[in-house]
Coordinates of C-alpha atoms and ligand atoms in Angstrom, one line a residue:
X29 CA 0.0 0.0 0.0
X30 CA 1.1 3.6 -0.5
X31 CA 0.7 6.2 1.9
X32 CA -2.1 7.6 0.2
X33 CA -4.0 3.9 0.1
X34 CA -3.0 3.7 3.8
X35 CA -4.2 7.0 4.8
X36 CA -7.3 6.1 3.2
X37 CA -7.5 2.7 5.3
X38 CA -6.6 4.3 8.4
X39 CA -9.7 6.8 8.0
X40 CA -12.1 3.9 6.8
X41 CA -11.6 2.2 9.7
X42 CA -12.1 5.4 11.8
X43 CA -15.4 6.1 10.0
X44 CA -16.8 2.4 10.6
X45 CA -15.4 1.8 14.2
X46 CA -18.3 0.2 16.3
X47 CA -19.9 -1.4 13.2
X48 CA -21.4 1.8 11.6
X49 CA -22.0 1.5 8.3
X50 CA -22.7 5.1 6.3
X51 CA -25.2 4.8 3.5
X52 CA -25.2 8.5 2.6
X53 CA -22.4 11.3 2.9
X54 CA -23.7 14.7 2.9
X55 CA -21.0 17.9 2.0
X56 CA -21.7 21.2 3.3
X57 CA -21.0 24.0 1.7
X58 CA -21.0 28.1 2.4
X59 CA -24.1 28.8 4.6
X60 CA -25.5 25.2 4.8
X61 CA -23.8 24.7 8.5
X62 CA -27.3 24.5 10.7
X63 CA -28.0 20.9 8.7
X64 CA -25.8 19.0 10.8
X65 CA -28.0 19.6 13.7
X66 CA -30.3 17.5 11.6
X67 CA -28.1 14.3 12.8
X68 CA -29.3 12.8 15.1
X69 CA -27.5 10.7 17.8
X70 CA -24.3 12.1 16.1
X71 CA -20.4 11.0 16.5
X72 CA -18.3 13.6 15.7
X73 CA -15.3 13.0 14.2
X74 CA -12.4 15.6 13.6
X75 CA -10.8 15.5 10.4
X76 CA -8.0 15.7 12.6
X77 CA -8.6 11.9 13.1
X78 CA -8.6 10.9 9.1
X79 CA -5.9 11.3 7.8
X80 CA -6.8 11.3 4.1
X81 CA -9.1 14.6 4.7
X82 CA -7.6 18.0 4.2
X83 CA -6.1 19.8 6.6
X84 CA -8.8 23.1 6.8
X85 CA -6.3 26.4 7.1
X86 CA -9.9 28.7 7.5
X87 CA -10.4 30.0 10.8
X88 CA -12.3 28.2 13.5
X89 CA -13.2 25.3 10.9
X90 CA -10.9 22.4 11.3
X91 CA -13.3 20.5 9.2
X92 CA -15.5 17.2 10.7
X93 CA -17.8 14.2 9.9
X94 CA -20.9 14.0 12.0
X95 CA -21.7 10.2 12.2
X96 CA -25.6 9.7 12.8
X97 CA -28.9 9.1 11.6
X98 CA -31.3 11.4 9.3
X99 CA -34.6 8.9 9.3
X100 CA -33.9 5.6 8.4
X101 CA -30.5 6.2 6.9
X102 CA -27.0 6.1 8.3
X103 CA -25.6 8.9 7.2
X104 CA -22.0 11.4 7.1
X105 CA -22.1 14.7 7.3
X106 CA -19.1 16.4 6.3
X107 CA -18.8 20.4 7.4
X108 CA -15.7 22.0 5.4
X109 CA -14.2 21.2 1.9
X110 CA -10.7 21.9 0.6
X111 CA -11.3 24.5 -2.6
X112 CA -9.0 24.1 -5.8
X113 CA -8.5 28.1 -5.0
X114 CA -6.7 27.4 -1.9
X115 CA -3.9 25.6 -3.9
X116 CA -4.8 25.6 -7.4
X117 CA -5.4 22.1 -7.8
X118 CA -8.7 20.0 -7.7
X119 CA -7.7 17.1 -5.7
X120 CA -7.9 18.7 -2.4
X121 CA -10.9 16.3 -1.1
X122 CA -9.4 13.2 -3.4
X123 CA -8.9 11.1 0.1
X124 CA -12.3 12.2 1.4
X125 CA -14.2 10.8 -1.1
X126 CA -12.5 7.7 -1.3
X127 CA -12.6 7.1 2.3
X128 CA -16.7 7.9 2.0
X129 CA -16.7 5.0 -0.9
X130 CA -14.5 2.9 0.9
X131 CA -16.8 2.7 4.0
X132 CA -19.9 1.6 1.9
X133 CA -21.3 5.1 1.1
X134 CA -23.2 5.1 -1.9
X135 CA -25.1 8.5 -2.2
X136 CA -22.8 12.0 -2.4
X137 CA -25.5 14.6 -1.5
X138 CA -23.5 18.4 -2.3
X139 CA -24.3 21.7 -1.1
X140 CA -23.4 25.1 -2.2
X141 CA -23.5 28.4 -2.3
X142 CA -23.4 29.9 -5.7
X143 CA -24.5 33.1 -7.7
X144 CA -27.8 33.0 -9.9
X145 CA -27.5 33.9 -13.6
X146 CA -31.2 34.3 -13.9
X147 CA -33.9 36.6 -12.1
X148 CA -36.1 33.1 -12.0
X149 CA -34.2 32.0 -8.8
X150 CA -33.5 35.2 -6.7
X151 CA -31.2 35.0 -4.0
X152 CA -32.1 32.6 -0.9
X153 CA -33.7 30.3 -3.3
X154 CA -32.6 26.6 -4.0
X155 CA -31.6 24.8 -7.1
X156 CA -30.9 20.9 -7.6
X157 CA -27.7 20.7 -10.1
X158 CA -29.2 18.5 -13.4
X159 CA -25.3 19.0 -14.6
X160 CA -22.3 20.9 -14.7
X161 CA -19.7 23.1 -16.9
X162 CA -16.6 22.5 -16.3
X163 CA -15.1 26.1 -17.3
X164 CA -12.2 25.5 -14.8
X165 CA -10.7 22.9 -17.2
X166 CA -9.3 21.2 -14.0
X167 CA -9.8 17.2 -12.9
X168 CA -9.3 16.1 -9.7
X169 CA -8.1 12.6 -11.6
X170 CA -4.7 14.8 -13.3
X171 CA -2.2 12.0 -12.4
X172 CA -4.6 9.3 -12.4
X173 CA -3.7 5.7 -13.9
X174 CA -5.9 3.6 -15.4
X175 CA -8.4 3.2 -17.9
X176 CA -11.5 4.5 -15.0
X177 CA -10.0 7.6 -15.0
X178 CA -12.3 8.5 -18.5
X179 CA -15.1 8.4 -16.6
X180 CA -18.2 9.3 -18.0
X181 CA -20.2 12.2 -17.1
X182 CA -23.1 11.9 -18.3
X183 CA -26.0 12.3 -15.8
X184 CA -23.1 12.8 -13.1
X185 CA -25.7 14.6 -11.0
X186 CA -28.4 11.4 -10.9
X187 CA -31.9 11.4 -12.4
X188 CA -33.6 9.0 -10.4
X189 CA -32.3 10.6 -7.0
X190 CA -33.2 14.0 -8.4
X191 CA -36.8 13.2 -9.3
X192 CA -37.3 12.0 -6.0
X193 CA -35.7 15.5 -4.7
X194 CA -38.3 17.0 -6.5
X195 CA -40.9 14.9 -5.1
X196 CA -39.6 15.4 -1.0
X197 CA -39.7 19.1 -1.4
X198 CA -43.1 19.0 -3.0
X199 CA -44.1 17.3 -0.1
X200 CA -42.9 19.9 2.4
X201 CA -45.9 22.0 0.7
X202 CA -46.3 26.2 1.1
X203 CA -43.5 28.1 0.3
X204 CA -40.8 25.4 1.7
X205 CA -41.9 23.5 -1.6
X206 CA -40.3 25.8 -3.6
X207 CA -36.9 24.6 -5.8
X208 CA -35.5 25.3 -9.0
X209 CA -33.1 23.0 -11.5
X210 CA -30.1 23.7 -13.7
X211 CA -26.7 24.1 -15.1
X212 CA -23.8 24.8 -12.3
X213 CA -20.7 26.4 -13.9
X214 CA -17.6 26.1 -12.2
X215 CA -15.1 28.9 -11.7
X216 CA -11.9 28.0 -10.2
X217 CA -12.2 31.5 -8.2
X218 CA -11.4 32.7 -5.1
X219 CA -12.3 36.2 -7.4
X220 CA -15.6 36.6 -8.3
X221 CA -16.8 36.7 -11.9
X222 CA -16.6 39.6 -14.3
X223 CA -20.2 40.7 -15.8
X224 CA -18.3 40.0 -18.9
X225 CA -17.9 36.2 -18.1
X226 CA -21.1 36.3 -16.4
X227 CA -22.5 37.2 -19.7
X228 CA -21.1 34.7 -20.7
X229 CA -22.1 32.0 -18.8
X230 CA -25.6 32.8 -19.9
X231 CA -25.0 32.1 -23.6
X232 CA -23.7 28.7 -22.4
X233 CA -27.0 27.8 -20.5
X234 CA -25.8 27.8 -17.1
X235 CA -27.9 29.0 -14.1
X236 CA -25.3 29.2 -11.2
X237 CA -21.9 29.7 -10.5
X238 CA -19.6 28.7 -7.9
X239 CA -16.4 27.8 -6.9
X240 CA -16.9 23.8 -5.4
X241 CA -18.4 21.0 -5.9
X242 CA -17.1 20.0 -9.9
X243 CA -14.6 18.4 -8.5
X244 CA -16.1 16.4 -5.7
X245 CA -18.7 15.1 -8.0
X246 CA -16.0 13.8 -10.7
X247 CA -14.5 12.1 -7.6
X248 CA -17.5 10.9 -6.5
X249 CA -18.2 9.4 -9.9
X250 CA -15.0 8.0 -10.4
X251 CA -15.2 6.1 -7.1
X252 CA -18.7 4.7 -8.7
X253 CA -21.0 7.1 -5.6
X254 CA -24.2 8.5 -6.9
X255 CA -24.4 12.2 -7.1
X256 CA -26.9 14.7 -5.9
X257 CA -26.0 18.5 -5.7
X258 CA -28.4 21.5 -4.1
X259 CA -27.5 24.8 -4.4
X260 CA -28.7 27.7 -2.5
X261 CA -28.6 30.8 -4.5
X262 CA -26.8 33.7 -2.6
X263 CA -26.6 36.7 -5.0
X264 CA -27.3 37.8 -8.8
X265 CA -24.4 37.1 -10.3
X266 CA -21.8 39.9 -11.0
X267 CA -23.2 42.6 -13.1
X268 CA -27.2 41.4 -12.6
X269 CA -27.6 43.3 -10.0
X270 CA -26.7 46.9 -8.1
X271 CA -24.9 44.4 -5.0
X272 CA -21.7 44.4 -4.3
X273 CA -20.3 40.9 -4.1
X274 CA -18.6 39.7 -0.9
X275 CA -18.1 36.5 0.7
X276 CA -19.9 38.6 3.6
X277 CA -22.7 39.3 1.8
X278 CA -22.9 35.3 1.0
X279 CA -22.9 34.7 4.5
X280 CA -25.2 36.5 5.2
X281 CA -27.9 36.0 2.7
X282 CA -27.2 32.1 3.5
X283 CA -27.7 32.7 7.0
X284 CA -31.5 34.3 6.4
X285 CA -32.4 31.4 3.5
X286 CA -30.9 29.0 5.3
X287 CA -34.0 27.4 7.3
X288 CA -36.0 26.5 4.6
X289 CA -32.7 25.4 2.7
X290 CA -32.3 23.2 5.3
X291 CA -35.3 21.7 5.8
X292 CA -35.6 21.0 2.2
X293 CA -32.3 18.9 2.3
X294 CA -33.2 17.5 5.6
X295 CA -36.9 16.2 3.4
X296 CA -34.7 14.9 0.5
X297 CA -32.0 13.0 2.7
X298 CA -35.4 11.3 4.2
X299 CA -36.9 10.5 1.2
X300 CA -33.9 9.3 -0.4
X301 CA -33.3 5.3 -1.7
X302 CA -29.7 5.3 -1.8
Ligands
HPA26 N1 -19.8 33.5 -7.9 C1 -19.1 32.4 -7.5 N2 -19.3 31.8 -6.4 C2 -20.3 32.2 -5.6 C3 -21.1 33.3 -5.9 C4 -20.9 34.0 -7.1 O1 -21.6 35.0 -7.4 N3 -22.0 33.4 -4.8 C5 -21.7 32.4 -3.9 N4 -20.7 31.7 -4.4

């Protein structure tokens, strides 16, 4: 074994002490923190303690996997992500993700923050990814040996668990029902977009932009886990409106959308036959 290979053993058998046996990993992202109170009868496990996670430089968040139930699934919930724009390379949560499909998990649920490119989700509303663009040009799987490595992406982000999304959250009835679908383009970042490139974006038929979760879900694929990605739409993208980007700003917006966000997620991850 290498040391990646062992690093990855190591944290498997962290995850799965005392038997436990994760169906479905869930990956917050910016303003999504409040789900992991969803958990219930949670383990909490520092990233600290698996040693093929990243090592989380942001302040305060080391990064850990919440070990529990949501309803009748065992699940991991997995507050902070390594970005490609800390390092300029995609690979950051490579170990993570292997670990996760190591230990049996066989759903990737993704959330985000991102920017809308259309006036048809306003900020604070939610979107299920139906697929991706790529714009960064970057693969977690540079490097990679072996003929898996061409993975196919096509429905990366799957039907099936997105139809029955749709169906959870229709469920929830009133204005909780409420969630959009599209394209999520991602940009490497850590800047935000020009209104130039925002621009366009639209011509290529993207809804949202962000700076995660393309990576994680070529991972994800490439480790054979089913993917299913939620946004929640913080801001007009740059140049669609008079606000002034920020991460603040994100934060913030996040922080007042967040409830119903959650309790959409917290509906899907319910309803979910992974
Ligand atoms: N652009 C990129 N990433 C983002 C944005 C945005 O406008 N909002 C939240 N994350």
């Amino acid at each position: 074994m290498n040391a990646a290979e062992t690093a990855i053993d190591t944290s498997t058998k962290r995850l799965c002490a005392g038997g436990r046996r994760p169906a479905v990993a869930v990956l917050l992202g910016s303003g999504w923190g409040p789900f992991a109170q969803a958990v219930q009868g949670a383990e909490v496990v520092p990233y600290a303690e698996l040693p093929a996670f990243p090592r989380l430089a942001v302040g305060g968040h080391a990064g850990e996997v919440r070990l529990g139930r949501i309803g009748r699934h065992e699940v991991a919930v997995l507050a902070g992500r390594k970005h490609a724009y800390e390092t300029g390379t995609a690979d950051g949560m490579k170990g993570a993700v292997r670990t996760l499909a190591r230990a049996g998990v066989k759903v990737l649920v993704q959330t985000n923050a991102a920017g809308s490119l259309t006036h048809a989700l306003p900020p604070g509303s939610t979107m299920l990814v139906s697929d991706h663009v790529n714009l960064a040009q970057a693969s977690p799987l540079f490097g990679e040996a072996g003929d898996e490595r061409f993975v196919s992406m096509v429905d990366a982000y799957d039907p099936a668990l997105r139809a029955a999304a749709h169906a959870a959250v229709a469920r929830l009835g009133g204005e909780r029902a409420s969630i959009g679908e599209g394209v999520y383009a991602w940009f490497m970042g850590p800047q935000f977009e020009t209104p130039a490139e925002i621009r366009m974006l639209q011509l290529l038929g993207a809804q949202a932009v962000g700076m995660s979760t393309v990576p994680e879900t070529i991972l994800a694929r490439h480790a054979g886990l089913r993917v299913l990605a939620v946004s929640l739409l913080t801001n007009m993208a740059a140049g669609l409106s008079g606000e002034q980007l920020s991460h603040a700003h994100t934060l913030a917006t996040a922080a007042k959308a967040s409830e119903r966000a959650v309790a959409q997620l917290t509906a899907i991850v319910e309803g979910m036959e992974p």
